[in-house]
CSV table of C-alpha atoms in Angstrom, one decimal:
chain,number,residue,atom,x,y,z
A,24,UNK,CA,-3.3,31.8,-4.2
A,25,UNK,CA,-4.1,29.5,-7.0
A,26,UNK,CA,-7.4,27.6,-6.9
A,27,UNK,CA,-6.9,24.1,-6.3
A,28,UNK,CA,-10.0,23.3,-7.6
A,29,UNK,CA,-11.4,24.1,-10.9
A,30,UNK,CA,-15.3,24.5,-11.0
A,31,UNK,CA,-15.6,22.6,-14.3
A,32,UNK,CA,-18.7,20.5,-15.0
A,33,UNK,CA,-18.2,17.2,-13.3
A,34,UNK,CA,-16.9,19.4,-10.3
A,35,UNK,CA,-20.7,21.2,-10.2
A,36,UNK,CA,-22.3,17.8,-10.2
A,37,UNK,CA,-20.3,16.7,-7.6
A,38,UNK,CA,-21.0,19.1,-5.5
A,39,UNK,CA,-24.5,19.0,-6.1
A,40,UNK,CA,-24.6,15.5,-5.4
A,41,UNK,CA,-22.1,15.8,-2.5
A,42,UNK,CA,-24.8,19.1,-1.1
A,43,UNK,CA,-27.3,16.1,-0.7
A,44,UNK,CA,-26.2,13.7,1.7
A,45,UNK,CA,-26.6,13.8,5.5
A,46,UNK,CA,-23.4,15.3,7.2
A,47,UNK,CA,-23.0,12.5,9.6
A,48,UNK,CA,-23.0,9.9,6.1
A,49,UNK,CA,-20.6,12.1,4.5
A,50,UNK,CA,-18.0,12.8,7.7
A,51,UNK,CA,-17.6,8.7,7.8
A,52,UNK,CA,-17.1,8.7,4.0
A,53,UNK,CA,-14.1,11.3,3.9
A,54,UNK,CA,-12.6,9.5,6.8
A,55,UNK,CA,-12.4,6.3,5.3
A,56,UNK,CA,-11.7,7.9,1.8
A,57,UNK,CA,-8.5,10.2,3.3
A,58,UNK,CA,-7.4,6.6,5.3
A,59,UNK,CA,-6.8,4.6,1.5
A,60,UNK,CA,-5.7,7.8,-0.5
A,61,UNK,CA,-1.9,6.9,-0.4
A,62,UNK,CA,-2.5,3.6,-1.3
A,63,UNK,CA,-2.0,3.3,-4.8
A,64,UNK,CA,-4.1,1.3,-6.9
A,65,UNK,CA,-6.5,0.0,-4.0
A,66,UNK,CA,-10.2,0.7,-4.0
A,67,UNK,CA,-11.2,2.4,-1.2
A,68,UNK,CA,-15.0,0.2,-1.5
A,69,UNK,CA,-15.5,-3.5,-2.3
A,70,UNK,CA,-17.8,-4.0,-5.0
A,71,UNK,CA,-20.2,-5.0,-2.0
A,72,UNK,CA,-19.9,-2.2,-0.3
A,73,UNK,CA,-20.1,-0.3,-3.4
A,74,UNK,CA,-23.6,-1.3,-3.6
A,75,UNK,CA,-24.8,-0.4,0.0
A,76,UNK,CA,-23.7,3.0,-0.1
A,77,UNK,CA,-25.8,3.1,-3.1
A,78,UNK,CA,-28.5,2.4,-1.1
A,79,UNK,CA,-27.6,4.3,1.7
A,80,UNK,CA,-26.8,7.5,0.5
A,81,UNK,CA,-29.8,6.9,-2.8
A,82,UNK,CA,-27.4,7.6,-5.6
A,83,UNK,CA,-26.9,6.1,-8.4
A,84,UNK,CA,-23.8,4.0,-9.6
A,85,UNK,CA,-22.8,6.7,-11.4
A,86,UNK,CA,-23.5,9.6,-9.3
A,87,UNK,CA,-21.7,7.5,-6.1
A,88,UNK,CA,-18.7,7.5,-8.4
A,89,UNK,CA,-18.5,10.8,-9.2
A,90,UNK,CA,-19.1,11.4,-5.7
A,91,UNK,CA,-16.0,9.5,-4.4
A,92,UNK,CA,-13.5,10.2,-7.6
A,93,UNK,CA,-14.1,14.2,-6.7
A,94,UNK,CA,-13.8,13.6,-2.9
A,95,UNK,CA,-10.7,11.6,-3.3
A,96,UNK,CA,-9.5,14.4,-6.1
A,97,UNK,CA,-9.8,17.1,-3.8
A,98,UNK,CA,-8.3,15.6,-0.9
A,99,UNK,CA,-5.4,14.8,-3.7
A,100,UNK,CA,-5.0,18.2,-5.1
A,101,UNK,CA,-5.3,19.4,-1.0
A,102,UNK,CA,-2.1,16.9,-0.2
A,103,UNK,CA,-0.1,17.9,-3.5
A,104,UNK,CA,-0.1,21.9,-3.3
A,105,UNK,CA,0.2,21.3,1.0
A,106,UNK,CA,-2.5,24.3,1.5
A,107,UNK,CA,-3.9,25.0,4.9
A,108,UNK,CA,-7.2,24.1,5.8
A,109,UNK,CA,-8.6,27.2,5.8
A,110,UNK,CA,-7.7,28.2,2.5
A,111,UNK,CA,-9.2,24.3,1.7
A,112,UNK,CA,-12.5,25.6,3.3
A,113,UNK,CA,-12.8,28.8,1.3
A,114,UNK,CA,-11.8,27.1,-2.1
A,115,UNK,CA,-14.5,24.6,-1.4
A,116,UNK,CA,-17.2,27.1,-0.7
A,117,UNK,CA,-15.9,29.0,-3.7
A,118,UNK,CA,-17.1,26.0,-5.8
A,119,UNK,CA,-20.9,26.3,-4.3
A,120,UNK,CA,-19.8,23.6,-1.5
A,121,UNK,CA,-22.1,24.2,1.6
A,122,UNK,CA,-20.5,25.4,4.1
A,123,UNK,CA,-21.1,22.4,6.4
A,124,UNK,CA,-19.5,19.8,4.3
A,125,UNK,CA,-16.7,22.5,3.7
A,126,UNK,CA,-15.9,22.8,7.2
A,127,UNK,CA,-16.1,18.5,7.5
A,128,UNK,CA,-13.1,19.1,4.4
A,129,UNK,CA,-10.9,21.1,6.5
A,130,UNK,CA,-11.5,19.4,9.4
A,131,UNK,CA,-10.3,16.4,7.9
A,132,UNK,CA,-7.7,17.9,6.3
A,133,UNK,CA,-5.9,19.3,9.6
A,134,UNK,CA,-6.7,16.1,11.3
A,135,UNK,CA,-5.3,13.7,9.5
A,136,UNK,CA,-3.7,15.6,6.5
A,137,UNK,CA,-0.1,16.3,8.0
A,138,UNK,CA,0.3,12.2,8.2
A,139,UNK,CA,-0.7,11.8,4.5
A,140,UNK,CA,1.7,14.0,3.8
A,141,UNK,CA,4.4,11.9,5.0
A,142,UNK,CA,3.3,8.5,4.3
A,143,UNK,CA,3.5,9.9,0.7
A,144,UNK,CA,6.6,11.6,1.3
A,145,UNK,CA,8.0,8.4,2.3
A,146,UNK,CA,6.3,6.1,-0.6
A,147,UNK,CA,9.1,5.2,-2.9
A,148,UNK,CA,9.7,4.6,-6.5
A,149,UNK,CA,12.5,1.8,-6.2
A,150,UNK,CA,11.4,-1.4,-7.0
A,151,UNK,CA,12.9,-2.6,-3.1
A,152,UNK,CA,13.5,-0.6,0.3
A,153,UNK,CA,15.4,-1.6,3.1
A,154,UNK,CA,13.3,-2.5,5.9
A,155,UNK,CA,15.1,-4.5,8.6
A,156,UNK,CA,18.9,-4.7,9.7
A,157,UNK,CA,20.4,-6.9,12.0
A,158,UNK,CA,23.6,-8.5,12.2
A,159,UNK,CA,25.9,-11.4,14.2
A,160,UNK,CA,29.4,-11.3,15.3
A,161,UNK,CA,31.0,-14.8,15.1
A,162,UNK,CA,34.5,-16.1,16.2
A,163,UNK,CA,35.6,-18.3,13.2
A,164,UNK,CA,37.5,-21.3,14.9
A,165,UNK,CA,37.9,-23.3,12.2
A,166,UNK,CA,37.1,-24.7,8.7
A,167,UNK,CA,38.0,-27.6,6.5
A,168,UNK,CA,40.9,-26.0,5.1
A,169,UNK,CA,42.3,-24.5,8.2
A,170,UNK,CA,42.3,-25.4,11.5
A,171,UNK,CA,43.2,-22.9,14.5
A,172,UNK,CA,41.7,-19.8,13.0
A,173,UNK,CA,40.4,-17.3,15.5
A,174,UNK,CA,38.9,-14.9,12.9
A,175,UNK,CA,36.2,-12.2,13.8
A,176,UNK,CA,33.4,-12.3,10.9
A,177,UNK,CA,30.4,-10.6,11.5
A,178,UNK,CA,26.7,-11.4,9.4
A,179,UNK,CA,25.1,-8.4,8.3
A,180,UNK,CA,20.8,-9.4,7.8
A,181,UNK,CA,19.4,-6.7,5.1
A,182,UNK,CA,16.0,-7.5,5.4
A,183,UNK,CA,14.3,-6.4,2.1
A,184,UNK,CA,10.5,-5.7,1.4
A,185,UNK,CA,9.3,-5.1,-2.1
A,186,UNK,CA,7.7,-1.7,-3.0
A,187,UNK,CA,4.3,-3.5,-4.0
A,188,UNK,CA,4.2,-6.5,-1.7
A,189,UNK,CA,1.6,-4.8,0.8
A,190,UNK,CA,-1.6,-6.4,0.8
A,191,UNK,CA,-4.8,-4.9,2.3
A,192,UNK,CA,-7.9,-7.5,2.7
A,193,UNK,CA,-10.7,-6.0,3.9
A,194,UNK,CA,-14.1,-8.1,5.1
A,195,UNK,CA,-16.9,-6.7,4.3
A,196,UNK,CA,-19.2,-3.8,5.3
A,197,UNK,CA,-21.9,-5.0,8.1
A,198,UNK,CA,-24.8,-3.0,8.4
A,199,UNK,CA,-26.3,-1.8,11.7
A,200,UNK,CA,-29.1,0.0,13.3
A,201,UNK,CA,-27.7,3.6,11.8
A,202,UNK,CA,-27.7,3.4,7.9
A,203,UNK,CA,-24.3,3.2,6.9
A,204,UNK,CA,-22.0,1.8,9.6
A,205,UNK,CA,-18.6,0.7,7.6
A,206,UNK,CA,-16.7,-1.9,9.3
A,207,UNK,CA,-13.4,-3.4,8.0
A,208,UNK,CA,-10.6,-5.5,9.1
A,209,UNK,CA,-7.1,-4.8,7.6
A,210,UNK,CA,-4.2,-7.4,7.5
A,211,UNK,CA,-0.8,-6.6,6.5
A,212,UNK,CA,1.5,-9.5,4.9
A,213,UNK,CA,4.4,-8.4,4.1
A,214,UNK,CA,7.2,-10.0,1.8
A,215,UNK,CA,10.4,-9.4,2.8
A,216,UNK,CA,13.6,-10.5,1.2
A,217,UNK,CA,16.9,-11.2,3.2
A,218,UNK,CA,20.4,-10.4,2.0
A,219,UNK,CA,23.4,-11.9,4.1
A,220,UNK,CA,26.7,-10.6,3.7
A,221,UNK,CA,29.6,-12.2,5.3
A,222,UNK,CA,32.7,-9.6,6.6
A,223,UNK,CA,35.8,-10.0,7.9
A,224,UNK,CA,37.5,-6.9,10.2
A,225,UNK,CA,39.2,-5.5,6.9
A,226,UNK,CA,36.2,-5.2,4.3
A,227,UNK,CA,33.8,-4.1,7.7
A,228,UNK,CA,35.8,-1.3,8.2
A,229,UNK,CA,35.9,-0.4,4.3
A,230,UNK,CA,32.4,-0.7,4.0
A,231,UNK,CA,31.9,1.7,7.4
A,232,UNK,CA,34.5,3.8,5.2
A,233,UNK,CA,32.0,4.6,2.4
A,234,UNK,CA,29.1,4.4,4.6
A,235,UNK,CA,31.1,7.4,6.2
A,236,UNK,CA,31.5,9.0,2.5
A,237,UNK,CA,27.8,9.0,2.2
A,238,UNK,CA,26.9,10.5,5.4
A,239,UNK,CA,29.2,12.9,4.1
A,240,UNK,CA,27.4,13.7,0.9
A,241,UNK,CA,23.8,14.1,3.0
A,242,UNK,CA,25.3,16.2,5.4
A,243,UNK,CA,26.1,18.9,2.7
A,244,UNK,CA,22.4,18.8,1.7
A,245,UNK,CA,21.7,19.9,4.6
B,21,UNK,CA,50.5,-44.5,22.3
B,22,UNK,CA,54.6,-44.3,22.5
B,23,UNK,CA,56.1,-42.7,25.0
B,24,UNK,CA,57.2,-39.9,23.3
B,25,UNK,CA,53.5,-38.8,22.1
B,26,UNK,CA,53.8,-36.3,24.5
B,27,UNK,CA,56.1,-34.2,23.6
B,28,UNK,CA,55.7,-34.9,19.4
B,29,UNK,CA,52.9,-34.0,17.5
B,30,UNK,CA,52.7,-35.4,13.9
B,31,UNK,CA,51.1,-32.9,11.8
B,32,UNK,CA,48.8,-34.9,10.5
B,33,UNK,CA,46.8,-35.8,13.5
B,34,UNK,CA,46.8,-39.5,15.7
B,35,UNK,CA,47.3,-42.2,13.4
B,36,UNK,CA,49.4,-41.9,9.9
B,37,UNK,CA,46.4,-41.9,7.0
B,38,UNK,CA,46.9,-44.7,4.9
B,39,UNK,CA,47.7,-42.1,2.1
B,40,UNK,CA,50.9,-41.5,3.7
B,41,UNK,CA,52.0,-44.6,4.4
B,42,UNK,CA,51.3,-45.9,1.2
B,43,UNK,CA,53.2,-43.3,-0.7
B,44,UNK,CA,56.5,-43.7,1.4
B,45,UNK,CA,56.3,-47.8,0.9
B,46,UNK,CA,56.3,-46.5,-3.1
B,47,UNK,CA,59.3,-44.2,-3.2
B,48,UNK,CA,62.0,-46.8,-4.0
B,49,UNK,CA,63.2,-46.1,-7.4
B,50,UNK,CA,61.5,-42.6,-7.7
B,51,UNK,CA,64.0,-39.9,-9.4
B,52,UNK,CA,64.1,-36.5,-7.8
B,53,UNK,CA,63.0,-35.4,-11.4
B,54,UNK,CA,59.9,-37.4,-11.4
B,55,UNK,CA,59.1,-36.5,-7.8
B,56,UNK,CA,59.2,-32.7,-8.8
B,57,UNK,CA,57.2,-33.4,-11.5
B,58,UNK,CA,54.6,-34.9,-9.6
B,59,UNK,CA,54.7,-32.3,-6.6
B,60,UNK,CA,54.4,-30.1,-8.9
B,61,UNK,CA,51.1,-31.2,-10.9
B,62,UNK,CA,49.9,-31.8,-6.9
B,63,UNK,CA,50.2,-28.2,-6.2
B,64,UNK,CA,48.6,-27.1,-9.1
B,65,UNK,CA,45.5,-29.5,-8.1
B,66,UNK,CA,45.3,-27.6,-5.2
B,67,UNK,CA,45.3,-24.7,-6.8
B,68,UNK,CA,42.4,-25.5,-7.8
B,69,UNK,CA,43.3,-25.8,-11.4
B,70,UNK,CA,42.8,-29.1,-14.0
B,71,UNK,CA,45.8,-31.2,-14.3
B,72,UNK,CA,44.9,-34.4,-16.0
B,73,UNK,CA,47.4,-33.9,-19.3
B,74,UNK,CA,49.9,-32.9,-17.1
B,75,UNK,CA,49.3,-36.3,-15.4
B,76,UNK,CA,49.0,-38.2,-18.3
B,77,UNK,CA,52.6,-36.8,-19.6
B,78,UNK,CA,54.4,-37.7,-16.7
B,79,UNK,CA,52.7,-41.1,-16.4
B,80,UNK,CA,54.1,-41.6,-20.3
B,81,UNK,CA,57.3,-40.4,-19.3
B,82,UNK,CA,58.4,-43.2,-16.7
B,83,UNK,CA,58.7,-46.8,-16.3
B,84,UNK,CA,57.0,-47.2,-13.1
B,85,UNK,CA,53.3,-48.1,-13.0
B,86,UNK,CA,50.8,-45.8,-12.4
B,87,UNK,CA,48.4,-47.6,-9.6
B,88,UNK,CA,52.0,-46.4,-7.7
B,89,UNK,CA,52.1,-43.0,-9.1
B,90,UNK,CA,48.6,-42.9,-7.7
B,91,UNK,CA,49.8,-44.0,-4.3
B,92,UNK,CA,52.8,-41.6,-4.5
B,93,UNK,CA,50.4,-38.5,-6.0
B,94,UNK,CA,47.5,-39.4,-3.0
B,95,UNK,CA,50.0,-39.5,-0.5
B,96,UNK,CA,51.6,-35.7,-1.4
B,97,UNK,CA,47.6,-34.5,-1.6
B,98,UNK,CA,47.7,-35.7,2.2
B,99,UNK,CA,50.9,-34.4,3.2
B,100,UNK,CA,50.3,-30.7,1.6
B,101,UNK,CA,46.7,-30.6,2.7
B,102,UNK,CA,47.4,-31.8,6.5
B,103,UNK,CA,50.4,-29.2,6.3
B,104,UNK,CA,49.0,-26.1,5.1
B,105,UNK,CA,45.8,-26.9,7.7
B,106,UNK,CA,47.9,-25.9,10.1
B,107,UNK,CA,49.0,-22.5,10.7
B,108,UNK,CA,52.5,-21.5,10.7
B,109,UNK,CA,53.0,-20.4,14.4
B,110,UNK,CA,52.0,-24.0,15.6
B,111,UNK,CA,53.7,-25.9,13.1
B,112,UNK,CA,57.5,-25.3,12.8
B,113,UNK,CA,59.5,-26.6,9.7
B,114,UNK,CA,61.5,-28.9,11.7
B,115,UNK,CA,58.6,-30.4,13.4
B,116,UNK,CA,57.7,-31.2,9.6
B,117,UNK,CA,60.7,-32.5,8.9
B,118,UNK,CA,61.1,-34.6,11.9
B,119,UNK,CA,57.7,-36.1,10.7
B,120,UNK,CA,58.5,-36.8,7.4
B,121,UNK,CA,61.6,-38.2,8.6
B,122,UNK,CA,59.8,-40.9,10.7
B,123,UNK,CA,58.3,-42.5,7.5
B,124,UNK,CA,61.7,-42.6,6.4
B,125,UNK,CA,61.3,-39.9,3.5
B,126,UNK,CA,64.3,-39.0,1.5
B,127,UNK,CA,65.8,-36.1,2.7
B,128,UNK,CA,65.7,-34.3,-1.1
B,129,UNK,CA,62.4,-34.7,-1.2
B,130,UNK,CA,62.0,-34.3,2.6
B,131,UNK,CA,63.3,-30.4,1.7
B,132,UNK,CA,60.9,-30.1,-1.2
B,133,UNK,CA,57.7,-30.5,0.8
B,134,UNK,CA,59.5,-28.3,3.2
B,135,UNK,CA,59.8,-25.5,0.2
B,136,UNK,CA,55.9,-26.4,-0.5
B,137,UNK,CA,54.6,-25.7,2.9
B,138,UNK,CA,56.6,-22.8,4.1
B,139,UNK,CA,57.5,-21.3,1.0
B,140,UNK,CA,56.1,-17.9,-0.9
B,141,UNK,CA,53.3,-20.1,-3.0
B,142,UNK,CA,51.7,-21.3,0.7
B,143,UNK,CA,49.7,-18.5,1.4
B,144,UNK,CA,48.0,-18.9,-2.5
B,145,UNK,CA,47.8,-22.4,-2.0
B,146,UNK,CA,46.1,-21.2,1.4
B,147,UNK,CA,43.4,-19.3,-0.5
B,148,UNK,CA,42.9,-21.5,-3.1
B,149,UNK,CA,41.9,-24.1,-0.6
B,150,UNK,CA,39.5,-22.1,1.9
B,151,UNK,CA,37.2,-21.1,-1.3
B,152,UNK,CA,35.6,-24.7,-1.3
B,153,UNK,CA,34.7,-24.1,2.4
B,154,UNK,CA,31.4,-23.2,3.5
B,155,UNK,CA,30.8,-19.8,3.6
B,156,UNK,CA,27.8,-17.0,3.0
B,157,UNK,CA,28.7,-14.5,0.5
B,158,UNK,CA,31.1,-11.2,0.9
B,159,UNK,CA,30.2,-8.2,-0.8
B,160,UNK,CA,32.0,-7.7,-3.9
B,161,UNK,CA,30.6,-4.5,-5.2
B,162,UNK,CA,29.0,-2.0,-3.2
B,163,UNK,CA,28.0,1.2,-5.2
B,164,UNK,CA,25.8,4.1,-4.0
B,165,UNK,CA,23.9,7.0,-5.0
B,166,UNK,CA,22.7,10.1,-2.7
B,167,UNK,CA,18.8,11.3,-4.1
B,168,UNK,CA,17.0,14.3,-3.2
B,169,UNK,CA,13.2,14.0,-4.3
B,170,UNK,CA,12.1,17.3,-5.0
B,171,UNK,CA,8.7,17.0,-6.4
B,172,UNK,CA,6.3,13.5,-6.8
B,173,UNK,CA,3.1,12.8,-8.7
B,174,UNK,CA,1.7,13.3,-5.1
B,175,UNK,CA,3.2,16.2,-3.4
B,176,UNK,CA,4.8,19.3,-5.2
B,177,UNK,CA,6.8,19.9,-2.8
B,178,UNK,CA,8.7,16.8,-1.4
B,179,UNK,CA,12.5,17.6,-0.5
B,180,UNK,CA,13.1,13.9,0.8
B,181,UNK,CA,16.6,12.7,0.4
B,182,UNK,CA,17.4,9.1,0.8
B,183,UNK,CA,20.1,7.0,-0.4
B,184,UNK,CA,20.0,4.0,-3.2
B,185,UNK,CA,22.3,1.3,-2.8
B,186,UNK,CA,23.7,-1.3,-5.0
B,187,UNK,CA,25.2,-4.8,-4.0
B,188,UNK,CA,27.1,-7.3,-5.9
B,189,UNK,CA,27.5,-10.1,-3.6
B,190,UNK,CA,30.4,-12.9,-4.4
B,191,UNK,CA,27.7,-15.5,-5.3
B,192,UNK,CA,26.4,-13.2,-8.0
B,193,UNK,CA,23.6,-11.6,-6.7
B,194,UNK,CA,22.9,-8.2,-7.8
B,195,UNK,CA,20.7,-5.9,-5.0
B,196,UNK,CA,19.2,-2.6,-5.6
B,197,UNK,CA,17.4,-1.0,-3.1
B,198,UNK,CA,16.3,2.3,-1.5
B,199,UNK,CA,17.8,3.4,2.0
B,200,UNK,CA,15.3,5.9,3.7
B,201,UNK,CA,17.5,8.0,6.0
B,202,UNK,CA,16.4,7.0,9.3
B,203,UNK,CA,17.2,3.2,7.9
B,204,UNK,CA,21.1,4.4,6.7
B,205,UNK,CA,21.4,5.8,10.2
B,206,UNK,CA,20.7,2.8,11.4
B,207,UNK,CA,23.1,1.2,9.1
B,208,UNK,CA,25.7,3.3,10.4
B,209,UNK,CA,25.7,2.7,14.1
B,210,UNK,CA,25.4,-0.8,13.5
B,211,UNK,CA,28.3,-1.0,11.7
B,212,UNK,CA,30.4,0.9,13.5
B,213,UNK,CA,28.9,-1.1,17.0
B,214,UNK,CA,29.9,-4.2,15.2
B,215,UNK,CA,33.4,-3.3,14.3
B,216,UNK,CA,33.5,-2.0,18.3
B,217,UNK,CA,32.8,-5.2,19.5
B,218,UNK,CA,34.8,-6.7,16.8
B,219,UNK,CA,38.1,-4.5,18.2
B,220,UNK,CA,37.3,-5.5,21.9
B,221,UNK,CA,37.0,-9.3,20.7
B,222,UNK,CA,40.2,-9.1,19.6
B,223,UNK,CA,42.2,-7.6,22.2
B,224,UNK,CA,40.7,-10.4,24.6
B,225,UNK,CA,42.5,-12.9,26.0
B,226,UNK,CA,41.1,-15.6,24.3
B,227,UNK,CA,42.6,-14.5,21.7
B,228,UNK,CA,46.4,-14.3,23.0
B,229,UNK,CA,45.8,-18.1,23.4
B,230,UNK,CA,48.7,-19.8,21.9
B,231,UNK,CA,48.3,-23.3,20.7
């Protein structure tokens, strides 16, 4: 079994600095820090909150970076080779993790790490997905060209979203009587483009044709 | 309302446009040559296509004035239009005739509306004329593409498939997107429950309806 996890130098003063902090601390951190990791390009802290862990956990901006970057790295390199979270556990102890925050790893890990797995599964590279579909059936009675028409046409709604239209915005951390008690509100607002297609019975049932063709192809991957 | 409204029906609706009328007061004098001629630039307007030499030749070619050419021309636009409105099953080519010949028409030209109308050019004529109706686009292109993702920046071992779509649209819009597969299969059955209800529409009675 490969090691995930190489013990190079920035790893060993992680995981000195990671040794250090008070368990309870550390299980909110990873939790928060496993929630944002398929988020691409987000920062898990505000700049504000950035400076109260500082405080809370006494680390230096530097140190609290390294701290973060390697959590989120190993929670990365756990997601991308999909190991079990016992083989997590003993990689991390390998590396001279203690074996508390180990276990907090692979705890972590088999709660919430079959989820990541998807969401990142399902993260796309095309520059739009197809979110939403819905669709009308209309009886065309007329037009200005033509009275008496009677023609079935049916309105097919492809509703559109953009791959990097998400937007997260989070308030900001709000301390309480334990010394680091993260609390964050997350809104969603999506951008969604809609594509209307008009059909008639004819060019329905050739579209359903090659829609049939495809199903076709995936079938035979499976 | 005369008392045979009820069984006639002009094809142009309750009361003669003034088009009409006009044209058939201006038909004295008008060869059959220079009627063709002029029917024949009409349809072409139709058509959708530019016929302003063509107008410009004929009105050099004749004697009589234009401001009556352009009642003559006006009232063939009505008479084609009005016609081709109405689909053939409701309106018969002697019904047509028996119209024309109550604004006292000639019977030559009478025939050559007739061979507008009913002829093989009606059902372009047809076409060319529903295309300045409102209408949302129809999908012109539709091109596809079947992708398995075997390994991502994220995961080394993905094995998603999903499907990429491409749409050309008749107002020129281009769309490229990504179906996942639970969204195609949605796709799919909606589709085929729209072409369902689409099947059991038209066998209702609402459509045997004849008018």
């Amino acid at each position: 079994m490969t090691s995930i996890i190489k013990e190079t130098q920035s790893i060993k003063e992680a995981v000195t600095f990671i040794n250090a902090i008070d368990v309870n601390k550390f299980s909110r951190l990873i939790s928060r820090i496993i929630q944002k990791l398929h988020l691409k390009g987000e920062r898990t802290f505000s700049e504000d909150e950035e400076q109260k862990l500082q405080t809370a956990l006494s680390l230096d901006k530097q140190a609290l970076d390294l701290v973060l970057e390697t959590t989120a790295f190993i929670l990365e390199q756990a997601v991308y080779h999909n190991v079990k979270p016992v083989a997590l556990q003993q990689q991390l102890e390998a590396v001279h993790l203690n074996p508390d925050k180990a276990e907090m790893f692979s705890q972590t890990w088999a709660a919430t790490g079959p989820e990541l797995v998807e969401k990142l599964k399902n993260n796309i590279f095309a520059p739009k997905k197809l979110e939403y579909v819905g669709w009308q059936l209309n009886l065309q009675m007329a037009q200005s060209s033509q009275a008496r028409l009677k023609s079935p046409s049916a309105v097919l709604q492809l509703g559109l979203r953009k791959e990097d239209s998400e937007e997260f915005i989070q308030s900001g951390l709000e301390p309480s009587a334990c010394s680091v008690c993260l609390s964050t509100k997350q809104s969603k607002t999506l951008v969604q483009e809609n594509v209307f297609a008009d059909f008639n019975h004819q060019e329905l049932l050739e579209f359903y044709n090659k829609l049939e063709v495809v199903q076709g192809q995936l079938d035979s991957l499976t | 309302m005369s008392s045979s409204h009820a069984k006639d029906f002009s094809f142009w609706g309750g009361r003669i446009p003034p088009e009409i009328e006009s044209m058939s007061k201006n038909l004295k004098d008008v060869d059959q040559e220079l009627f063709r001629k002029l029917m024949k630039a009409v349809v072409s307007s139709l058509e959708g296509k530019d016929c302003v030499s063509l107008m410009k030749s004929i009105a050099e070619s004749t004697t009589i004035p234009q401001d009556r050419l352009g009642h003559i021309v006006a009232g063939m636009h009505r008479v084609l239009s009005e016609a081709i409105r109405i689909p053939p099953s409701s309106l018969k080519q002697e019904a047509f005739k028996e119209n024309l010949r109550e604004l006292r028409i000639p019977e030559d030209f009478i025939s050559d509306f007739s061979s507008v109308v009913f002829g093989n050019r009606r059902s372009a004529l047809e076409t060319a004329t529903s295309t300045n109706d409102p209408h949302l686009p129809a999908l012109q292109d539709f091109k596809w593409r079947v992708d398995v993702a075997i390994s991502t920046s994220s995961l080394s071992r993905a094995l998603r498939s999903s499907v990429l779509m491409q749409m050309k649209l008749s107002d020129g819009s281009f769309h490229c997107f990504e179906v996942p597969l639970s969204k195609f299969q949605e796709l799919r059955y909606n589709t085929a429950l729209i072409l369902k209800e689409m099947n059991d529409l038209e066998k209702r009675s609402i459509l045997q309806i004849q008018d």
